[in-house]
Coordinates of N, CA and C in Angstrom, one line a residue:
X1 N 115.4 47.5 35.8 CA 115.2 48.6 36.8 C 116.0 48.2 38.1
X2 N 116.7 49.0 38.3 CA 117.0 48.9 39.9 C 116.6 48.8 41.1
X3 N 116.8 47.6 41.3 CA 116.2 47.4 43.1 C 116.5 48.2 44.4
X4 N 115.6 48.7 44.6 CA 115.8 49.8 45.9 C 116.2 48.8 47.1
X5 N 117.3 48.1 47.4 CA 117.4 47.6 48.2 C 118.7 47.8 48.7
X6 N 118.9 48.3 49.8 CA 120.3 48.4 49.9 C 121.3 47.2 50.9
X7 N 122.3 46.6 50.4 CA 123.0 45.2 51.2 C 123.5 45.6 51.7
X8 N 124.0 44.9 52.7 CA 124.9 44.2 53.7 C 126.5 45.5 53.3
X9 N 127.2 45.5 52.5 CA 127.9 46.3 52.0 C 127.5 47.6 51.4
X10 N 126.1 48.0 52.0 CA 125.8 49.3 51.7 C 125.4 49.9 50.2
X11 N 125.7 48.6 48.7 CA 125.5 49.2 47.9 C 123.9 49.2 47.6
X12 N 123.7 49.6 47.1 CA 122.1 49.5 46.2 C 121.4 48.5 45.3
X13 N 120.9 47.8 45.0 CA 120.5 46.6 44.3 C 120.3 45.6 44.2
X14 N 120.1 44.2 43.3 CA 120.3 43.0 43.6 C 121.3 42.1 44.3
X15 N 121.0 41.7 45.2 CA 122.3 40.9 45.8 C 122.8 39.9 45.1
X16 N 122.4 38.9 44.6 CA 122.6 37.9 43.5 C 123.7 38.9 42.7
X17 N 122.8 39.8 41.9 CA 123.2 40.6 41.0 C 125.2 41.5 41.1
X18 N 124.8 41.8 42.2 CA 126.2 42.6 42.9 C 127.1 41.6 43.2
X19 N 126.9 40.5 43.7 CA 127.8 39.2 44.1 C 128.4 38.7 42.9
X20 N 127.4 39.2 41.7 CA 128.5 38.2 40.5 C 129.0 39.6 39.7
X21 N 129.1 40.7 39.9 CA 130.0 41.5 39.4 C 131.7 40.9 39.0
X22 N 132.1 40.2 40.2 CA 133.3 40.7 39.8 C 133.5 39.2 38.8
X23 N 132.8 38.3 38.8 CA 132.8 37.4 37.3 C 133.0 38.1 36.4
X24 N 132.5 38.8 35.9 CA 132.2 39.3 34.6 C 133.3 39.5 34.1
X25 N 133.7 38.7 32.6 CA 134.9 39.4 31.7 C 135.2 40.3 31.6
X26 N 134.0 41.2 31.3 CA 134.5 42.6 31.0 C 133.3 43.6 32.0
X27 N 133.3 44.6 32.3 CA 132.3 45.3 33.2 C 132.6 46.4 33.3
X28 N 131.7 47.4 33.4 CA 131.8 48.9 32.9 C 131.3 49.8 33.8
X29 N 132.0 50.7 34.6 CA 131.0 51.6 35.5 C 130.5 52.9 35.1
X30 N 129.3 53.5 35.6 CA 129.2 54.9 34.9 C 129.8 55.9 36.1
X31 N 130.6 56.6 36.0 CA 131.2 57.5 37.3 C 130.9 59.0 37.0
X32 N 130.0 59.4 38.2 CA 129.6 60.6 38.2 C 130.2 61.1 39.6
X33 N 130.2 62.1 39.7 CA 130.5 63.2 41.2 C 130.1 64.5 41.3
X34 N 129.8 64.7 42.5 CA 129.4 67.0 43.0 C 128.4 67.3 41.9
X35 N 127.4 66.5 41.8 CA 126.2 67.3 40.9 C 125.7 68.3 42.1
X36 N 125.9 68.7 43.4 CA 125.6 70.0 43.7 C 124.1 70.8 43.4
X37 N 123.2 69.9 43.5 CA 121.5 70.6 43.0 C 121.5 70.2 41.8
X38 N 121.6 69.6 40.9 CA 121.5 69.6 39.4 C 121.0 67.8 39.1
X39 N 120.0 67.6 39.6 CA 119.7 66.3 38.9 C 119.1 66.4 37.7
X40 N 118.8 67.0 37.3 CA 118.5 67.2 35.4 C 119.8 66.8 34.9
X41 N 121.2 67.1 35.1 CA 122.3 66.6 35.0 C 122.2 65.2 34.5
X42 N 122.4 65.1 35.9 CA 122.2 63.1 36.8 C 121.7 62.9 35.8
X43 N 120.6 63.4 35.7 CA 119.7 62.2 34.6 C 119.6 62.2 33.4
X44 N 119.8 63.0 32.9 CA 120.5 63.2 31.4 C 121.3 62.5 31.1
X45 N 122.5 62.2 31.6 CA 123.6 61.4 31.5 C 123.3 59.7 31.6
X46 N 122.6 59.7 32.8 CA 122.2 58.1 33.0 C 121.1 57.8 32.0
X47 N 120.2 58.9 31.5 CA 119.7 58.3 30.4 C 120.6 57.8 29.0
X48 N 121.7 59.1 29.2 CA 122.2 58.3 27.2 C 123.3 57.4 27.6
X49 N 123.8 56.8 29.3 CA 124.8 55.8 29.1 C 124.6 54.6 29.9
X50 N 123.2 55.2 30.7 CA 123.6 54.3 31.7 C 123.0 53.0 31.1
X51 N 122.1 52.6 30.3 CA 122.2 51.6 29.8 C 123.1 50.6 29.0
X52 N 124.2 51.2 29.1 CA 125.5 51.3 28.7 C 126.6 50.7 29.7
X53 N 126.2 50.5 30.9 CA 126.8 50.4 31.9 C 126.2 48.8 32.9
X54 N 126.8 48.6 33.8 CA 126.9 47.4 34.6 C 126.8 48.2 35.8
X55 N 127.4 49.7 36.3 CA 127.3 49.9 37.9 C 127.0 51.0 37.3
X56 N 126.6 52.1 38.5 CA 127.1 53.8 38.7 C 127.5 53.8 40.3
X57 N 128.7 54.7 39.8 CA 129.2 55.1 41.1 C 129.2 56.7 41.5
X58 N 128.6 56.9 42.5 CA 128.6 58.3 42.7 C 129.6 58.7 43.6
X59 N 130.2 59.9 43.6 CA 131.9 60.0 44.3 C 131.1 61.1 45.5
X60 N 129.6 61.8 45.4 CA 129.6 62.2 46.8 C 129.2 63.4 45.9
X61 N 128.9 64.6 47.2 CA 128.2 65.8 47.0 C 127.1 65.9 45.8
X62 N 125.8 65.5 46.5 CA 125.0 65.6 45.5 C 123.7 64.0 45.9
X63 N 124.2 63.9 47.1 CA 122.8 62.7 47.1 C 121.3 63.2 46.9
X64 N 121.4 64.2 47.7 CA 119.8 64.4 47.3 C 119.5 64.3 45.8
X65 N 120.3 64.6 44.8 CA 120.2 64.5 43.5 C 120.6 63.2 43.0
X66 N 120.6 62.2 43.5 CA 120.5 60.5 43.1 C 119.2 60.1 44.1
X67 N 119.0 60.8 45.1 CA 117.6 60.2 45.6 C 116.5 60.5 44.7
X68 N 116.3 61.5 44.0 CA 115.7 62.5 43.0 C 115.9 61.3 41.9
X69 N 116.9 61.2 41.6 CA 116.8 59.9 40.2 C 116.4 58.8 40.8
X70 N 116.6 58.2 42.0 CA 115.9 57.1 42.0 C 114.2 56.9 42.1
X71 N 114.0 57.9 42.6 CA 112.6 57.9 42.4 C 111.8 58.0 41.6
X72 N 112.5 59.1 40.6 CA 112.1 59.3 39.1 C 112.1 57.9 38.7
X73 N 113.3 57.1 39.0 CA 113.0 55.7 38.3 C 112.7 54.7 38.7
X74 N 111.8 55.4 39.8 CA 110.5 54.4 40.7 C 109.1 55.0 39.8
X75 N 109.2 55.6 39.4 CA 107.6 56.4 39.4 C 107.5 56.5 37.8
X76 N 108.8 56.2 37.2 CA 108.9 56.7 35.4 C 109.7 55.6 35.1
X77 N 109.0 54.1 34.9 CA 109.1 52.7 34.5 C 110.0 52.9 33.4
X78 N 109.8 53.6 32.2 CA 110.9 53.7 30.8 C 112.3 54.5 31.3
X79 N 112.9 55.8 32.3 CA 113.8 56.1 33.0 C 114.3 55.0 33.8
X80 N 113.6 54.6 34.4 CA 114.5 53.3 35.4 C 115.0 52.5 34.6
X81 N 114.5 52.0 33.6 CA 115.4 51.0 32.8 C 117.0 51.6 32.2
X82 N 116.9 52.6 32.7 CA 118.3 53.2 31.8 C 119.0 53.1 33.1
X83 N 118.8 53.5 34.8 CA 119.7 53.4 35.6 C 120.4 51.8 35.4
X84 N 121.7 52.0 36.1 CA 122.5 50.8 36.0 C 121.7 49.7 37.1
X85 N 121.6 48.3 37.2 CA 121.3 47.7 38.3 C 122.4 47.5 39.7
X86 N 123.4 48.4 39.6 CA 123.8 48.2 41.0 C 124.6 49.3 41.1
X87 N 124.5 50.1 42.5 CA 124.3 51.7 43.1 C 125.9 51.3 44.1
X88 N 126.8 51.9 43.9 CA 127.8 52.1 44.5 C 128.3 53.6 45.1
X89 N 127.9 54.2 46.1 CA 127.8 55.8 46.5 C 128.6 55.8 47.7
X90 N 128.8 57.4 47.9 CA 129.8 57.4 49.5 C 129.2 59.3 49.9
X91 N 129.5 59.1 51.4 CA 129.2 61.0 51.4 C 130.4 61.5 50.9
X92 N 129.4 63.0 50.4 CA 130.3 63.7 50.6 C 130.3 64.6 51.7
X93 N 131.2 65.7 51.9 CA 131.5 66.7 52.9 C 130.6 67.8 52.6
X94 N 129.2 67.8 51.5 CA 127.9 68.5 51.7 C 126.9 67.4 52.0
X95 N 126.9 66.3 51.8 CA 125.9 65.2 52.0 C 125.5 64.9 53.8
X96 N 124.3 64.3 53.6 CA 124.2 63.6 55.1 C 124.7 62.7 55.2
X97 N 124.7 61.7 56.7 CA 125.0 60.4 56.4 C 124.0 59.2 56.6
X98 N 122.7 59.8 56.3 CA 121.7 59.1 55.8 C 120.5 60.0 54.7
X99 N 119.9 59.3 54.5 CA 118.9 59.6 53.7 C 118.1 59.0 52.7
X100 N 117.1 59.4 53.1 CA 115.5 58.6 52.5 C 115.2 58.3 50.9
X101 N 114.8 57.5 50.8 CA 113.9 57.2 49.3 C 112.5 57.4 49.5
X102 N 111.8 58.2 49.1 CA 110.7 57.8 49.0 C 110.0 57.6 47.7
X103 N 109.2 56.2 47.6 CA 108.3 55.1 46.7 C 107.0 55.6 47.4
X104 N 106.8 54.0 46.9 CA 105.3 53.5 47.5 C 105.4 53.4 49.4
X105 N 107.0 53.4 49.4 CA 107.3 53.3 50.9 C 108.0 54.4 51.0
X106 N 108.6 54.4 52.4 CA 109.5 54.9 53.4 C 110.9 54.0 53.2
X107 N 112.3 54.3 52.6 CA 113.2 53.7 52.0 C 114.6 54.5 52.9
X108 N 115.1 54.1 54.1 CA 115.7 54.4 54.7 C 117.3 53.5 54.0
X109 N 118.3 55.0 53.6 CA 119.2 54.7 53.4 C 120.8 54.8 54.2
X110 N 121.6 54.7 54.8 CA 123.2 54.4 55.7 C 123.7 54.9 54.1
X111 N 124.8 56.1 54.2 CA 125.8 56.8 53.6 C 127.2 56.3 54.0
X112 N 127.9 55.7 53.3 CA 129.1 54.9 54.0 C 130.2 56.7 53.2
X113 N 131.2 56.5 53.9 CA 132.1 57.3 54.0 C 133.2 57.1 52.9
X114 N 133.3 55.9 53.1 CA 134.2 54.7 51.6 C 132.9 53.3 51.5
X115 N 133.5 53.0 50.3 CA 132.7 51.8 49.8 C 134.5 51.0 48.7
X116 N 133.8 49.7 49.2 CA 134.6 48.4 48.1 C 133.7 48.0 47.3
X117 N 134.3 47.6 46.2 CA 133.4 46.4 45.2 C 134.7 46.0 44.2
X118 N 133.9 45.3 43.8 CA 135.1 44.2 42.5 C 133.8 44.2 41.2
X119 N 134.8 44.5 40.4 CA 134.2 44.1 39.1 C 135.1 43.5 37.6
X120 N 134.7 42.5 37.6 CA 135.6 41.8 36.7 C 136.9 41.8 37.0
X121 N 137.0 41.6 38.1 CA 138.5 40.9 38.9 C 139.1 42.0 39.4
X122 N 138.7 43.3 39.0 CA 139.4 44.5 39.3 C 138.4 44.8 40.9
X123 N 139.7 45.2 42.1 CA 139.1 45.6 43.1 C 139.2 46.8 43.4
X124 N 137.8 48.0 43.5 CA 137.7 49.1 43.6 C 137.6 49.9 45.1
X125 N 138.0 50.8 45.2 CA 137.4 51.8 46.4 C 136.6 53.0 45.9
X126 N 135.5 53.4 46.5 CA 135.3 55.2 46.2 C 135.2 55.6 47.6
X127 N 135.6 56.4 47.4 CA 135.6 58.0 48.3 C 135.1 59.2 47.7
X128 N 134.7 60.1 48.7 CA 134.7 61.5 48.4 C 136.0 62.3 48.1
X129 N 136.8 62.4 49.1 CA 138.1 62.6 49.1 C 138.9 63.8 50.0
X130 N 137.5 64.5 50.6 CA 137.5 65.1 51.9 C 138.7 65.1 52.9
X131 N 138.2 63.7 53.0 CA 139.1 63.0 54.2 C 140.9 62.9 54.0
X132 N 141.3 63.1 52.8 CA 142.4 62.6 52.6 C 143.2 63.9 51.5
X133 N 142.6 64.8 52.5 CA 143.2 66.4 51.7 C 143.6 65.9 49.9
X134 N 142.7 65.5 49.3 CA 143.3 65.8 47.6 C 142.9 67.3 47.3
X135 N 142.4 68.1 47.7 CA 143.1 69.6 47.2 C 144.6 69.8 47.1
X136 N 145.4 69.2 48.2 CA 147.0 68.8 47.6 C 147.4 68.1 47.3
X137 N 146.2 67.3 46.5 CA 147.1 66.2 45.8 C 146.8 65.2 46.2
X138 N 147.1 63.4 46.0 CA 146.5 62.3 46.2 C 147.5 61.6 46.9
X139 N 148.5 61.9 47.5 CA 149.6 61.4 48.3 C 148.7 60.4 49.8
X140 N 147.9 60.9 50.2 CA 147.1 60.0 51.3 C 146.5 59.5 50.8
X141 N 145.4 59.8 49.2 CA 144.4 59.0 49.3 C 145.5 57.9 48.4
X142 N 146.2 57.5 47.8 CA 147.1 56.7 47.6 C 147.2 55.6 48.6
X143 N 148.0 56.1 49.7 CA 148.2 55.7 50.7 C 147.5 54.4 51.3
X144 N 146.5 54.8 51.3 CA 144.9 54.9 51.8 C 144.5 53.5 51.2
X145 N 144.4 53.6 49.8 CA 144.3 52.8 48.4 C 145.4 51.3 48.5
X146 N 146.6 51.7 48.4 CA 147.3 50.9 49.0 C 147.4 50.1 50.2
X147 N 146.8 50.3 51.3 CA 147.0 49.8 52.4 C 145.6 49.0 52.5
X148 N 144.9 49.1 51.6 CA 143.1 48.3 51.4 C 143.6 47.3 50.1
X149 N 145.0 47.5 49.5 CA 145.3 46.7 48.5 C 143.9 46.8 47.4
X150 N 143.3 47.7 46.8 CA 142.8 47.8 45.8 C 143.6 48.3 44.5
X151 N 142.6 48.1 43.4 CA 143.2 48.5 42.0 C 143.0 49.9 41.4
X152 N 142.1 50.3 42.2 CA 141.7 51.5 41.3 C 140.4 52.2 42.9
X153 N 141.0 54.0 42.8 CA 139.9 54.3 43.9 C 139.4 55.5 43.0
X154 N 138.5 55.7 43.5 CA 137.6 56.8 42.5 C 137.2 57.7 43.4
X155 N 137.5 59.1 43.6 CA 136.9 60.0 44.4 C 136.5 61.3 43.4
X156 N 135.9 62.3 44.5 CA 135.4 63.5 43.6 C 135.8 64.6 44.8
X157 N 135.3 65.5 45.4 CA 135.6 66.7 45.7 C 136.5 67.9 45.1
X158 N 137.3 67.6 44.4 CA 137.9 68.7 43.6 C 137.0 69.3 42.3
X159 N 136.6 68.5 42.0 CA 135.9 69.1 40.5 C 136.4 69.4 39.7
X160 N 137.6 68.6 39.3 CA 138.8 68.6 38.6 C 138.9 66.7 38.2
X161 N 138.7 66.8 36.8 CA 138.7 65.4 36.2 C 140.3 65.0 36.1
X162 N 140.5 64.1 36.8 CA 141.9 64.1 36.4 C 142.2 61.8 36.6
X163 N 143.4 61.3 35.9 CA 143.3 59.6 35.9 C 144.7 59.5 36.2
X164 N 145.4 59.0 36.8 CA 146.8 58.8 37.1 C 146.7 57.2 37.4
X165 N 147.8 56.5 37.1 CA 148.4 55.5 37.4 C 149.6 55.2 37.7
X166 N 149.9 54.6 38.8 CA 151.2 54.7 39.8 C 151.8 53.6 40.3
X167 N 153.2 53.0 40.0 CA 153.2 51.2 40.2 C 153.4 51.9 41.7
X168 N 153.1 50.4 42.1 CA 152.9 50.2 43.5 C 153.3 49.0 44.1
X169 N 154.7 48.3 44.7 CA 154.8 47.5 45.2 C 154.0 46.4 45.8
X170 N 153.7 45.6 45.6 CA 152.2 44.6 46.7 C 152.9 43.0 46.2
X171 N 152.7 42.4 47.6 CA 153.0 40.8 48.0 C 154.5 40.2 46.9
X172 N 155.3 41.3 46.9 CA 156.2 41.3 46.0 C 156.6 41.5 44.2
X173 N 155.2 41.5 43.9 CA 154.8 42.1 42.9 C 154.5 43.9 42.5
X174 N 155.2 44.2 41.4 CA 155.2 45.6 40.6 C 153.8 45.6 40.0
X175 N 152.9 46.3 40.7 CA 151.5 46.4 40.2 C 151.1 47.9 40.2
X176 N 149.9 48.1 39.3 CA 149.4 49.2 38.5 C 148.5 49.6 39.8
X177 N 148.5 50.8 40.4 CA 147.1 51.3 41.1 C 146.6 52.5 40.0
X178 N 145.4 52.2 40.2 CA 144.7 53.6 39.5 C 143.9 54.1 40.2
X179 N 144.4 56.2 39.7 CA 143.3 56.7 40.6 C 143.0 57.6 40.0
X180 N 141.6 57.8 40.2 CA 140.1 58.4 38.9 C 139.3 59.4 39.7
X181 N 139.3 60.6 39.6 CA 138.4 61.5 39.2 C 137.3 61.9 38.6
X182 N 136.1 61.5 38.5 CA 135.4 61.9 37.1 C 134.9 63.1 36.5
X183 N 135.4 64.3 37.6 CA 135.0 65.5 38.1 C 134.3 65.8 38.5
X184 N 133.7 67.0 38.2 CA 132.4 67.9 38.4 C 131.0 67.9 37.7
X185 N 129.9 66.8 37.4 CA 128.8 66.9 36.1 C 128.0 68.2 36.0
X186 N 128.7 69.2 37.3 CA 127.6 70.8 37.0 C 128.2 72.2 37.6
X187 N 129.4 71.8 38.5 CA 130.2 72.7 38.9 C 131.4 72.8 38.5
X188 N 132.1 72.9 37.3 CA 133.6 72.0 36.8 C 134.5 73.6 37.8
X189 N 135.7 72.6 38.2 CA 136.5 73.7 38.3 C 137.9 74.1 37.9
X190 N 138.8 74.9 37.9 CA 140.3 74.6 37.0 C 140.2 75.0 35.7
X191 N 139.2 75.5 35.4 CA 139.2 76.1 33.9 C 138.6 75.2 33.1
X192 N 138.1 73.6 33.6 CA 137.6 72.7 33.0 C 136.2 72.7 33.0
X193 N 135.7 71.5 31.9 CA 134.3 71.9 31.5 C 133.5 70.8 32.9
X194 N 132.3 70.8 33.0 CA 131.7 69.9 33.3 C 132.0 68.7 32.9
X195 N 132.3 67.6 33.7 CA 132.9 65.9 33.0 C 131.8 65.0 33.7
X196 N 132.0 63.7 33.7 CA 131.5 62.3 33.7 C 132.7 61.4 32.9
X197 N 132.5 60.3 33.9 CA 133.5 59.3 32.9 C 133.0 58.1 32.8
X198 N 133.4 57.4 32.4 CA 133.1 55.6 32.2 C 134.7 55.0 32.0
X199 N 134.3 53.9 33.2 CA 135.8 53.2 33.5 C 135.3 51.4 32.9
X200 N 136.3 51.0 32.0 CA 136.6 49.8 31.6 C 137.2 48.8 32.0
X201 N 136.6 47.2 32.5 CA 137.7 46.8 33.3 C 137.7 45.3 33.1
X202 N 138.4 44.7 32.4 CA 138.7 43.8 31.8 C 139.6 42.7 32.8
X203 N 139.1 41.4 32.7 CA 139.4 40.1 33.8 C 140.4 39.8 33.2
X204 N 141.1 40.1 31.9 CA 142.3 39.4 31.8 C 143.4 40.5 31.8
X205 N 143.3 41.5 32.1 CA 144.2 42.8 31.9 C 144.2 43.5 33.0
X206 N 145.0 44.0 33.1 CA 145.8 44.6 34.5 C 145.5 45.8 34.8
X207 N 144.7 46.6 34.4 CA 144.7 47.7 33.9 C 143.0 48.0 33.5
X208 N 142.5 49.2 34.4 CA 141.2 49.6 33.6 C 141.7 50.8 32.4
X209 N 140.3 50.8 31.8 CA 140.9 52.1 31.0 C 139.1 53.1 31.1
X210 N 140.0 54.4 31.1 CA 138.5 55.2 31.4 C 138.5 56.0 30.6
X211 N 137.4 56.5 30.1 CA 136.9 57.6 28.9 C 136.4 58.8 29.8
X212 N 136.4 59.8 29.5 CA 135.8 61.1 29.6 C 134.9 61.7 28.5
X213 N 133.8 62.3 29.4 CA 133.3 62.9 28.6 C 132.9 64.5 29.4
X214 N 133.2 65.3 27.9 CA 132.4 66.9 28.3 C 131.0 66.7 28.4
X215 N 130.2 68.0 29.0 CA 129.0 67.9 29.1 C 128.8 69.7 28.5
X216 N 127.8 69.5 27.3 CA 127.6 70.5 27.0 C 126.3 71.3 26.8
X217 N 126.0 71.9 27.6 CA 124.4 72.7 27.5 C 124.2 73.6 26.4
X218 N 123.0 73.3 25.5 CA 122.9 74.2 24.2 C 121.9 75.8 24.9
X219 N 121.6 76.0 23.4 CA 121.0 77.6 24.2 C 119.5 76.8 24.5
X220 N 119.0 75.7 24.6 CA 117.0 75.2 24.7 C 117.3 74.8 26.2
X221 N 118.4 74.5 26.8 CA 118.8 74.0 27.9 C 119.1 72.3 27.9
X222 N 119.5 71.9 26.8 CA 119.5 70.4 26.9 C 120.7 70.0 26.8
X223 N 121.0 68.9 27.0 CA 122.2 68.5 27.1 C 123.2 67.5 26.1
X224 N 124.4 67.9 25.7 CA 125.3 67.4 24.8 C 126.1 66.4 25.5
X225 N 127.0 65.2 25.2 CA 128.0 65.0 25.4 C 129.0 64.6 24.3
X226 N 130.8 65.0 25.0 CA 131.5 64.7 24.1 C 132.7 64.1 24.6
X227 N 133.2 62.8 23.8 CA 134.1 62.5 24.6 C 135.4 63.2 24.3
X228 N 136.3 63.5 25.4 CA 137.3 64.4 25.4 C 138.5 63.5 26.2
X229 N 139.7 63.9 25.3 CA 141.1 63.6 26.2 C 141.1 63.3 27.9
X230 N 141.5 61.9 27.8 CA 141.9 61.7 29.3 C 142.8 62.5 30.1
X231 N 142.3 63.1 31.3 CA 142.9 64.0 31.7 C 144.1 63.8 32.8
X232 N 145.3 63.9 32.4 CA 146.3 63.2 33.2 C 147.1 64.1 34.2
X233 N 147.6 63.3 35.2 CA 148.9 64.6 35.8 C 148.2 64.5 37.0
X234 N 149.2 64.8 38.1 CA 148.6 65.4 39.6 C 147.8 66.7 39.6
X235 N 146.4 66.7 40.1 CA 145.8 67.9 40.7 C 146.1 68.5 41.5
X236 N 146.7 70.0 42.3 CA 146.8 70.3 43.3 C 146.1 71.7 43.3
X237 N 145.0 71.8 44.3 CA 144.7 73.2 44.0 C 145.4 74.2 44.9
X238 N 145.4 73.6 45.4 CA 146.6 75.0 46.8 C 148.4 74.7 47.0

């Protein structure tokens, strides 16, 4: 179960725990974004993967619906065991820049705007992606990515799943940046379905690699998933 505690770096969970992320040979995130009201979503998903997973990262629009899961998996002992043990989140441009947990306590949370972490040697950013106009495309938040010298940044606001990889000049080395989308888990937009992804990221390889999945609602109202083609190419919606 996940520790409602939030660190020094703003993420959610064990500090011990978070500190030895980026050891790990291999480590797996679950990446969600813009659930938009829909934590039946949220939790549907973190139930069939998150035990599956080492982090979840949420890309923004939609906290109230991970405060909603966290408490569910304060109050519903067999759900909490499925959240990941360490909470990596950022606002979005519908979110606040705080907000509460409520437990047995009063659980006062700080909304960072960007967040870092490292996992298994790979150094990550997330954003929402607001800030750095990706409705035309990812030319700033690149930018952005590169000048923090990370490996991989992960935002949401488009609602368009989309994974590009781009060399990138750094300390005179030809190196891989990656940049991940997971989409929309309730509002998809582009003609695409509702997604979620899980990103792979291996201490001796250069390179994460990330899966997609559709999300599909039957006629009882419950939830399917399927994994689907990585979705490649620049996004631009205007």
């Amino acid at each position: 179960m996940i520790e409602l505690t939030q660190q020094e770096n703003l993420a959610i969970g064990n500090k011990e725990y978070i500190d030895s992320l980026n050891e790990k040979e291999f480590g797996r995130a679950l990446l969600l974004s813009d659930s938009h009201g829909n934590p039946r979503v949220m939790q549907s998903i973190i139930t069939h993967f998150g035990p599956l997973c080492d982090i979840l990262c949420f890309c923004g629009d939609g906290l109230l619906d991970l405060v909603e899961t966290l408490e569910r998996g304060f109050f519903d002992p067999e759900f909490g065991k499925a959240i990941p043990p360490a909470l990596f989140f950022v606002r979005g441009n519908g979110d606040n820049s705080t907000i509460t947990i409520f437990t047995d306590q009063r659980i006062p949370v700080s909304v960072p705007e960007t967040q870092e972490f490292s996992l298994a040697g790979r150094k990550f950013m997330i954003t929402h992606g607001h800030r750095f106009n990706v409705y035309y495309g990812t030319r700033d938040l690149k930018a952005e990515a590169i000048s923090r010298g990370v490996d991989v940044v992960l935002y949401g606001h488009t609602h368009v799943p989309n994974s590009l990889r781009t060399h990138v000049l750094r300390d005179g080395y030809n190196q891989l940046l990656g940049v991940t989308n997971p989409g929309s888990c309730a509002l998809a937009r582009g003609g695409m379905p509702n997604t979620f992804a899980i990103i792979d990221a291996h201490k001796d390889e250069d390179k994460t690699v990330c899966h997609y999945y559709r999300i599909i609602e039957d006629r009882f109202g419950d939830y399917n998933f399927e994994e689907m083609p990585t979705p490649r190419g620049e996004i631009k919606l205007f």
